[in-house]
mmCIF file of N, CA, C and O in Angstrom:
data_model
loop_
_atom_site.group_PDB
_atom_site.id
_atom_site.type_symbol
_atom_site.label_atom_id
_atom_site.label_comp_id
_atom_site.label_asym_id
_atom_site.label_seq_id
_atom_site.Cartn_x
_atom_site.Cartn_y
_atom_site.Cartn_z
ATOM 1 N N UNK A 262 5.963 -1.277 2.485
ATOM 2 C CA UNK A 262 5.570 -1.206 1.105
ATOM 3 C C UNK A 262 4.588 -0.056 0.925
ATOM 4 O O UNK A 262 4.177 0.606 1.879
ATOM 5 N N UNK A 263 4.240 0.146 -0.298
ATOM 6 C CA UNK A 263 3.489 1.176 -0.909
ATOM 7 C C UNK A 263 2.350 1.434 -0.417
ATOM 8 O O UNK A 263 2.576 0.812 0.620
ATOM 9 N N UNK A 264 1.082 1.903 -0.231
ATOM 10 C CA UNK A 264 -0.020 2.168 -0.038
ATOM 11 C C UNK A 264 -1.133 2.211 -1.390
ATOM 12 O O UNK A 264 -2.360 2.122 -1.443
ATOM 13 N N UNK A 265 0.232 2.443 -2.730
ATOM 14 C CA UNK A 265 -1.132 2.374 -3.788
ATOM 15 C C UNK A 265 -0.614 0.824 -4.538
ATOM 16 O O UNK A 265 0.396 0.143 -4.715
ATOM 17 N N UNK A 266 -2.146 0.841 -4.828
ATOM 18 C CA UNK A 266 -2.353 -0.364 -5.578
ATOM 19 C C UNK A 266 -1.537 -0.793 -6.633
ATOM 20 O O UNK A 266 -1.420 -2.005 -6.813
ATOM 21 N N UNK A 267 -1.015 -0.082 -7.285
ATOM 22 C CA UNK A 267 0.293 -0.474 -8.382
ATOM 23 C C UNK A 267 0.973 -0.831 -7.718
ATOM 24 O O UNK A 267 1.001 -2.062 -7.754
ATOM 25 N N UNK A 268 1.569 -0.455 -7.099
ATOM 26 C CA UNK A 268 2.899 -1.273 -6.784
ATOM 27 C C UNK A 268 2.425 -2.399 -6.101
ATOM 28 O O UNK A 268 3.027 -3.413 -6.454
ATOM 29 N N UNK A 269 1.411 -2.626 -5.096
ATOM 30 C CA UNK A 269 1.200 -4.035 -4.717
ATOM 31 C C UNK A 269 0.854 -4.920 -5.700
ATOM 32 O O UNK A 269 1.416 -6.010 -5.597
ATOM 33 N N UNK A 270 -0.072 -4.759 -6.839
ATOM 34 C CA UNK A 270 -0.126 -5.470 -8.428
ATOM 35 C C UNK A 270 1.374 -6.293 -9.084
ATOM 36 O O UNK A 270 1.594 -7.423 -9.519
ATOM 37 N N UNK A 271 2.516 -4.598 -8.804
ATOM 38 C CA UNK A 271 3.950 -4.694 -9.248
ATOM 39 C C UNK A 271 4.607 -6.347 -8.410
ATOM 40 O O UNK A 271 5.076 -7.384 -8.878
ATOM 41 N N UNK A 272 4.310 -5.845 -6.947
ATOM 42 C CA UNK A 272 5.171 -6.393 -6.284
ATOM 43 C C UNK A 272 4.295 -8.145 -6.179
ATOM 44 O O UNK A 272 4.940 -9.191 -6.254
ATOM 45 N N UNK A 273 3.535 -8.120 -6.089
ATOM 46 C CA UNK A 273 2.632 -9.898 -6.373
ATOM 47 C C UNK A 273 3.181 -10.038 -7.649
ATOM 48 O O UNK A 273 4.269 -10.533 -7.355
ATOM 49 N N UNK A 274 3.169 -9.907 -9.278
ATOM 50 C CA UNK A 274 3.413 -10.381 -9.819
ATOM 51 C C UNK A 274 5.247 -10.706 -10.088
ATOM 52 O O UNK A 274 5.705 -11.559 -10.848
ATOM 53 N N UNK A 275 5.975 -9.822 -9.288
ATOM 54 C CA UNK A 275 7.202 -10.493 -9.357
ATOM 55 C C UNK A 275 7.570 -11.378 -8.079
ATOM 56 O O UNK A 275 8.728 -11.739 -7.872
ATOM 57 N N UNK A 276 6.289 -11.768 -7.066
ATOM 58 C CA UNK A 276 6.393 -12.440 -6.262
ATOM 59 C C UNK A 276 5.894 -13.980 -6.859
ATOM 60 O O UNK A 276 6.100 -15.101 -6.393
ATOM 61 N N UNK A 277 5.389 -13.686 -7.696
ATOM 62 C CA UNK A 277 4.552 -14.989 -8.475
ATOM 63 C C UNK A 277 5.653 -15.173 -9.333
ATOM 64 O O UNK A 277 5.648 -16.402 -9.401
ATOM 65 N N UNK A 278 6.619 -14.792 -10.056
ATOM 66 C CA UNK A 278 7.402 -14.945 -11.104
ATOM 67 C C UNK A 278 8.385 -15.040 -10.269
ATOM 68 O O UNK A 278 9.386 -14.927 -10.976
ATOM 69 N N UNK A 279 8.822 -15.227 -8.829
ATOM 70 C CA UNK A 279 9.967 -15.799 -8.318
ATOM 71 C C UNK A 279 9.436 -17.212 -7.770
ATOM 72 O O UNK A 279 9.958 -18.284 -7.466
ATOM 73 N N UNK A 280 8.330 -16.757 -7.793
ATOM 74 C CA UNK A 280 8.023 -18.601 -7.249
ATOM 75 C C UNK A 280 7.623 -19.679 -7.976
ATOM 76 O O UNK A 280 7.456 -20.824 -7.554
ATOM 77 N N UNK A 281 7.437 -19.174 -9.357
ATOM 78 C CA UNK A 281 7.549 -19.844 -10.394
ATOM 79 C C UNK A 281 8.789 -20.394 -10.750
ATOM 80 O O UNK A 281 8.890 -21.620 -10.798
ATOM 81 N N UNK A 282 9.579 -19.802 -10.962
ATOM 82 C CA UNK A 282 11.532 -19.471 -10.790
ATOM 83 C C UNK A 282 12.376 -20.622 -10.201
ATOM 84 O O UNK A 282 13.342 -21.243 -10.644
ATOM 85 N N UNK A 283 11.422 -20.714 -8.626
ATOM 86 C CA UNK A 283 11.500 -21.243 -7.979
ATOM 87 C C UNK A 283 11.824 -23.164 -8.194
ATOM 88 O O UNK A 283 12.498 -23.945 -7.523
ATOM 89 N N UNK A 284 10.896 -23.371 -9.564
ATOM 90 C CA UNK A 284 10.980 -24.426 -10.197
ATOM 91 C C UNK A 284 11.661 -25.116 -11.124
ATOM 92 O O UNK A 284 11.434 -26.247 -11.554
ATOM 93 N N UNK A 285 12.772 -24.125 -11.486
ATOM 94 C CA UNK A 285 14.125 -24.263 -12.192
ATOM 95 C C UNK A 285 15.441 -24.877 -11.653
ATOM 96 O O UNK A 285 15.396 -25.018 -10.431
ATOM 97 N N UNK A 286 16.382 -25.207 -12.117
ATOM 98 C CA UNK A 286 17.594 -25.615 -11.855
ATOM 99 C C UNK A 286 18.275 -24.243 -11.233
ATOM 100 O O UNK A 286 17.922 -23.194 -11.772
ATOM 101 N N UNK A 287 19.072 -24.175 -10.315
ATOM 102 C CA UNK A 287 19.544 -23.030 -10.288
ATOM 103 C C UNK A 287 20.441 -21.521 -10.714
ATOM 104 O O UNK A 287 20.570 -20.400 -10.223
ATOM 105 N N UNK A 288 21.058 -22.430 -12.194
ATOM 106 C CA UNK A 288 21.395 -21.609 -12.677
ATOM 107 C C UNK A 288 20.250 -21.105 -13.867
ATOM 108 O O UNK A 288 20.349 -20.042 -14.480
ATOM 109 N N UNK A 289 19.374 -21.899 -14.013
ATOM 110 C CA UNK A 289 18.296 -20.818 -14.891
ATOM 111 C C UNK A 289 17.674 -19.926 -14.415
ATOM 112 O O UNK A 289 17.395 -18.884 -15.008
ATOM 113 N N UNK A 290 17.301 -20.265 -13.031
ATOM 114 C CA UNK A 290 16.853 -19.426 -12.103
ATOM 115 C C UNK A 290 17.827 -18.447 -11.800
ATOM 116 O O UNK A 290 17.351 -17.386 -12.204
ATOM 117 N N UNK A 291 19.080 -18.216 -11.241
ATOM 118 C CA UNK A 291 19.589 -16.927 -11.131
ATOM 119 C C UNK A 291 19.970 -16.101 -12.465
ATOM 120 O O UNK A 291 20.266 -14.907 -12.424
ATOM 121 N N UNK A 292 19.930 -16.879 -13.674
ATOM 122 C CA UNK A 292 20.089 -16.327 -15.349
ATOM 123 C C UNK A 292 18.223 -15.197 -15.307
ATOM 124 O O UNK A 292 18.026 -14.052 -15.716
ATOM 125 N N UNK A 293 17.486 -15.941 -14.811
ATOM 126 C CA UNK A 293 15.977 -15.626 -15.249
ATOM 127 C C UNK A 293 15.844 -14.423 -13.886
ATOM 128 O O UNK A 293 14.854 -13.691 -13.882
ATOM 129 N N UNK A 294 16.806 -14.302 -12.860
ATOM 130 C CA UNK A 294 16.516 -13.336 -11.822
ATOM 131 C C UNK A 294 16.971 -12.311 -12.029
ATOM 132 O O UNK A 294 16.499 -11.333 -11.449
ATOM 133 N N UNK A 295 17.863 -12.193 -12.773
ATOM 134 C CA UNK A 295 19.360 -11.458 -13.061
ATOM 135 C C UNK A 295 18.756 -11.052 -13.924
ATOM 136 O O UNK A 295 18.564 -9.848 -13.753
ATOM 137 N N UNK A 296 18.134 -11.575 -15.201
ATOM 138 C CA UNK A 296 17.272 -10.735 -16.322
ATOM 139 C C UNK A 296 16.579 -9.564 -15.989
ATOM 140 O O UNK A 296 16.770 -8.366 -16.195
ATOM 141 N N UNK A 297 15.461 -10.433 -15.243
ATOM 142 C CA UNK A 297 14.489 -9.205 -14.146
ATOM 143 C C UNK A 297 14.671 -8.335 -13.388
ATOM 144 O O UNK A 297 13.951 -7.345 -13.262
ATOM 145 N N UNK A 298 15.656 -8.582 -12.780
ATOM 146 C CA UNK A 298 16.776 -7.439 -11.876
ATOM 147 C C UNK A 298 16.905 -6.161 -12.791
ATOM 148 O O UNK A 298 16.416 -5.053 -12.572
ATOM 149 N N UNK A 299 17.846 -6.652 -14.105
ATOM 150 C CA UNK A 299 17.997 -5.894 -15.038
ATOM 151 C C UNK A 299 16.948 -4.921 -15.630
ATOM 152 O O UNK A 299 17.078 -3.697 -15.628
ATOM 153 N N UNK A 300 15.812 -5.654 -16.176
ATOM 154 C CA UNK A 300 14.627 -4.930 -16.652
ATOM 155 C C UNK A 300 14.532 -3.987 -16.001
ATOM 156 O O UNK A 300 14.906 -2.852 -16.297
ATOM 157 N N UNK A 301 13.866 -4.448 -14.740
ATOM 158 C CA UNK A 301 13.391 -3.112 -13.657
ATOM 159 C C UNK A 301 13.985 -2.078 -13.438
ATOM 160 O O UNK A 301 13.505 -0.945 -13.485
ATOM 161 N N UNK A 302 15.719 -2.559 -13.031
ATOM 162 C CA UNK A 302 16.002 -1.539 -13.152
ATOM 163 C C UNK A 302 16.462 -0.629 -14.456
ATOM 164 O O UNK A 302 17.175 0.364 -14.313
ATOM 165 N N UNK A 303 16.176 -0.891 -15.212
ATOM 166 C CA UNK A 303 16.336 -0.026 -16.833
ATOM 167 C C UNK A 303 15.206 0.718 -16.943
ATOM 168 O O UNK A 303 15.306 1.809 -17.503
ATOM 169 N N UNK A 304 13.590 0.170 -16.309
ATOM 170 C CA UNK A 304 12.327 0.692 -16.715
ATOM 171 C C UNK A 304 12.560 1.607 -15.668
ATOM 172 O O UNK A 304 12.437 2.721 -16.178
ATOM 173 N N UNK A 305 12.912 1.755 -14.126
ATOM 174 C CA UNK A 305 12.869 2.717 -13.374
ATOM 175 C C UNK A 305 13.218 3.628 -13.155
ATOM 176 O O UNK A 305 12.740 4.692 -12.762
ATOM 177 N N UNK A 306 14.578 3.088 -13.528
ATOM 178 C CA UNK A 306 15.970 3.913 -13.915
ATOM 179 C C UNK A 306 15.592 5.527 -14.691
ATOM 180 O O UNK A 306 15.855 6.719 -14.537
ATOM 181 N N UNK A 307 14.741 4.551 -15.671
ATOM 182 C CA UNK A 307 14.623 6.222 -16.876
ATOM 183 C C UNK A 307 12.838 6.532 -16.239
ATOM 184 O O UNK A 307 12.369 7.641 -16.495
ATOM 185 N N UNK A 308 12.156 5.750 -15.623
ATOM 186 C CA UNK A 308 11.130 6.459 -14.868
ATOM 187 C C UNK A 308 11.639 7.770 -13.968
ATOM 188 O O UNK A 308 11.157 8.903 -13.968
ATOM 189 N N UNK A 309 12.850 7.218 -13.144
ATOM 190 C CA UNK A 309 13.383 7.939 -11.748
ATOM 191 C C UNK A 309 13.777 9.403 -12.646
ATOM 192 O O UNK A 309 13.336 10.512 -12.345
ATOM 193 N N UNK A 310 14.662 9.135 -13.753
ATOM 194 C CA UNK A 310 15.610 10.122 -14.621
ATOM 195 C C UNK A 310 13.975 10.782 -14.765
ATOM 196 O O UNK A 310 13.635 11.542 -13.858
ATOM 197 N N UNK A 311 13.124 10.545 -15.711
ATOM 198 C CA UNK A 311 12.168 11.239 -16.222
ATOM 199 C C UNK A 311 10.915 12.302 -15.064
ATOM 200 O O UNK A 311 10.192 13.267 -15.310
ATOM 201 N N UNK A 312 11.175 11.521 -13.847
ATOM 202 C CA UNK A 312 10.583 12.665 -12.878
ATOM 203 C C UNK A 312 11.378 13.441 -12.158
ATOM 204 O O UNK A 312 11.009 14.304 -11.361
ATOM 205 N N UNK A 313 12.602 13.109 -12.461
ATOM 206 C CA UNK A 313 13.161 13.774 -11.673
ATOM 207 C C UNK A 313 13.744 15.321 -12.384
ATOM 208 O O UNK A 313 13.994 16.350 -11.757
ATOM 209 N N UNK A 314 13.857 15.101 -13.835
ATOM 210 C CA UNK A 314 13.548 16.280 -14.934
ATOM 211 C C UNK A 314 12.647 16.689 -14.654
ATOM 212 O O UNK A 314 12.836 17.779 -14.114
ATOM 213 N N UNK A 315 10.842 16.212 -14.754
ATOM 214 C CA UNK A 315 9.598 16.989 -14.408
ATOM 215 C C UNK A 315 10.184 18.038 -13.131
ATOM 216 O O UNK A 315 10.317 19.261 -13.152
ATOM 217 N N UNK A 316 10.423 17.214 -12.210
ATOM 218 C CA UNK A 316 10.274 18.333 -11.128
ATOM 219 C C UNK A 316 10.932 19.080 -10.906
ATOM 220 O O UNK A 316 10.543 19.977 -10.158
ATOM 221 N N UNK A 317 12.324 19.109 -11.456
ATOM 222 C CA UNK A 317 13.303 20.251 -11.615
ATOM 223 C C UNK A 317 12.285 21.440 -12.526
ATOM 224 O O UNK A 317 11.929 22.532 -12.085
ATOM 225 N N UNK A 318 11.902 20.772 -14.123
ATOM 226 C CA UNK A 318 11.169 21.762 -14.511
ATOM 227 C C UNK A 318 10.024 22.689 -13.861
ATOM 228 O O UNK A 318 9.716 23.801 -14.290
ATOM 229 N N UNK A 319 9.399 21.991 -12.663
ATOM 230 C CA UNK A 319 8.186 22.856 -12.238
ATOM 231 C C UNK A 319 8.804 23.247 -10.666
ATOM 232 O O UNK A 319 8.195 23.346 -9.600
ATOM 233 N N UNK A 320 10.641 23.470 -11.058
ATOM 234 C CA UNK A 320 10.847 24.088 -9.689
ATOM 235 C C UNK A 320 11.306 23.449 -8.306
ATOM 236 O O UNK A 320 11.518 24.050 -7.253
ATOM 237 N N UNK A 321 11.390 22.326 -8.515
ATOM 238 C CA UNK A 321 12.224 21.933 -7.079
ATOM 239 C C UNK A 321 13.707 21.392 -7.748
ATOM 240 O O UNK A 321 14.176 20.919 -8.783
ATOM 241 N N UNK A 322 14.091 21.829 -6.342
ATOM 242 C CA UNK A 322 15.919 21.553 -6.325
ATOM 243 C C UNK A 322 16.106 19.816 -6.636
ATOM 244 O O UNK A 322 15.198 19.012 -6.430
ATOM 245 N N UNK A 323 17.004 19.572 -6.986
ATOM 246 C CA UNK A 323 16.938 18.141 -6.929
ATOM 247 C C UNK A 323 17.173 17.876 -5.470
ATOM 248 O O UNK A 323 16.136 17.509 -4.919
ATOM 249 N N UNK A 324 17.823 17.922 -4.972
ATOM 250 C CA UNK A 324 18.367 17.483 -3.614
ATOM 251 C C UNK A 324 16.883 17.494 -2.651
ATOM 252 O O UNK A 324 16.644 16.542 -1.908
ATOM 253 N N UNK A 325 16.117 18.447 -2.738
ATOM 254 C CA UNK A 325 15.017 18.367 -2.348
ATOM 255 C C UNK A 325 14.079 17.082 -2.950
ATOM 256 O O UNK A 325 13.625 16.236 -2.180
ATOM 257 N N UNK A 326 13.926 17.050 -3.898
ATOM 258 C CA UNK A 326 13.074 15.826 -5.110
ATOM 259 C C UNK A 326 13.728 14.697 -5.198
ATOM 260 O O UNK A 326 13.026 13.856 -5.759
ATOM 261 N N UNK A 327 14.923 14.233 -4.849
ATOM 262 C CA UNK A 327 15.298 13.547 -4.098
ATOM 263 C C UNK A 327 15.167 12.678 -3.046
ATOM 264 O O UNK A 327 15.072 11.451 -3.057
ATOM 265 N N UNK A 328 15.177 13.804 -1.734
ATOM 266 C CA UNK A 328 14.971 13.102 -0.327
ATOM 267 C C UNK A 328 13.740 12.798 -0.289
ATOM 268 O O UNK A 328 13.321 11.965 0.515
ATOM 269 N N UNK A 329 12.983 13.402 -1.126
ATOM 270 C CA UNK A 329 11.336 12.929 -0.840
ATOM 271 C C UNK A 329 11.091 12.067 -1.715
ATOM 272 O O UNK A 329 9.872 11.920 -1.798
ATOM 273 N N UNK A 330 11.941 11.075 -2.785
ATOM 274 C CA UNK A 330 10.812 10.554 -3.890
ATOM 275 C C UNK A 330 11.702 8.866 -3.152
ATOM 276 O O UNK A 330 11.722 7.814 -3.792
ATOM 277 N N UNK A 331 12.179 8.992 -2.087
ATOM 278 C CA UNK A 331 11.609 7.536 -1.451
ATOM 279 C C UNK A 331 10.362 7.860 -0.549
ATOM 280 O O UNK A 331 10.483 7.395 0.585
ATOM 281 N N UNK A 332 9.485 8.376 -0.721
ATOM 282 C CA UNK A 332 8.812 8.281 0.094
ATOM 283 C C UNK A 332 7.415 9.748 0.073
ATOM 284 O O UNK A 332 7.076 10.689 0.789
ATOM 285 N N UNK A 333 6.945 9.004 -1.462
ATOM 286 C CA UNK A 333 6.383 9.861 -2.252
ATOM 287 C C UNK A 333 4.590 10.299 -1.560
ATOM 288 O O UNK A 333 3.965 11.257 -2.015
ATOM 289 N N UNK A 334 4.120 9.538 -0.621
ATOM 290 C CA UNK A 334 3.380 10.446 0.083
ATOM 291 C C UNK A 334 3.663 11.816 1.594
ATOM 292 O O UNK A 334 2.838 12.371 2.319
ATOM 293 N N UNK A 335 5.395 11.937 1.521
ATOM 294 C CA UNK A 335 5.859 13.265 1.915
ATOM 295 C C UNK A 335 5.248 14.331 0.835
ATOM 296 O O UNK A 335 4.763 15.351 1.327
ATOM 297 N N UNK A 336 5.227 14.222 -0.314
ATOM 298 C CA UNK A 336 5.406 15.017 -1.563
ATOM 299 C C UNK A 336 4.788 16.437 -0.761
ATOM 300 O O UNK A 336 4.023 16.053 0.124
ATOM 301 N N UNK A 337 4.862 17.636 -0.787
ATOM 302 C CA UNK A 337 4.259 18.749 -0.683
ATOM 303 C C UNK A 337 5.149 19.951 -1.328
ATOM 304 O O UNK A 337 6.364 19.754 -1.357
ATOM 305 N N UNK A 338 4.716 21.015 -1.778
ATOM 306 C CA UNK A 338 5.370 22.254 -2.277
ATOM 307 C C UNK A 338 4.591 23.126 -1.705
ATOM 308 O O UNK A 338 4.790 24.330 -1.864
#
C-alpha cells in the first residue's frame, strides 16, 4: 500500500464500509459492493484520464506516465 496518508484514510474507510456490509443479507451486500466498485472506479477513472492529460501537457510520453503512475514515488523527469 501507499506511503501517503490519503490513501490509508481512502483505504480504512472502505475497509469500515465493507465491514459494515458485512451485516447485510447477501445480496444487499454484493448490490452495496458493486455500487462502490462502480463509484471508485468512475472517480479514478477520470482522476487517471485527468493526469494523465497533465502530464502529456508538461511533456511526458504516455507510455512513460504510464509505467510510472503505478507507482508514483518512481515519479522523476
Amino acid at each position: 500500500m501507499s506511503a501517503d496518508p490519503r490513501i490509508s484514510t481512502l483505504a480504512t474507510d472502505v475497509a469500515r464500509f465493507s465491514t459494515e456490509a458485512e451485516q447485510l443479507v447477501p445480496a444487499q451486500r454484493l448490490r452495496l459492493v458493486a455500487q462502490l466498485r462502480d463509484a471508485l472506479e468512475a472517480v479514478t477513472g477520470q482522476a487517471l484520464d485527468a493526469a494523465m492529460s497533465a502530464a502529456k501537457s508538461d511533456g511526458w510520453e504516455l507510455r512513460s506516465a504510464a509505467s510510472r503512475s503505478w507507482c508514483p514515488e518512481s515519479w522523476t523527469m
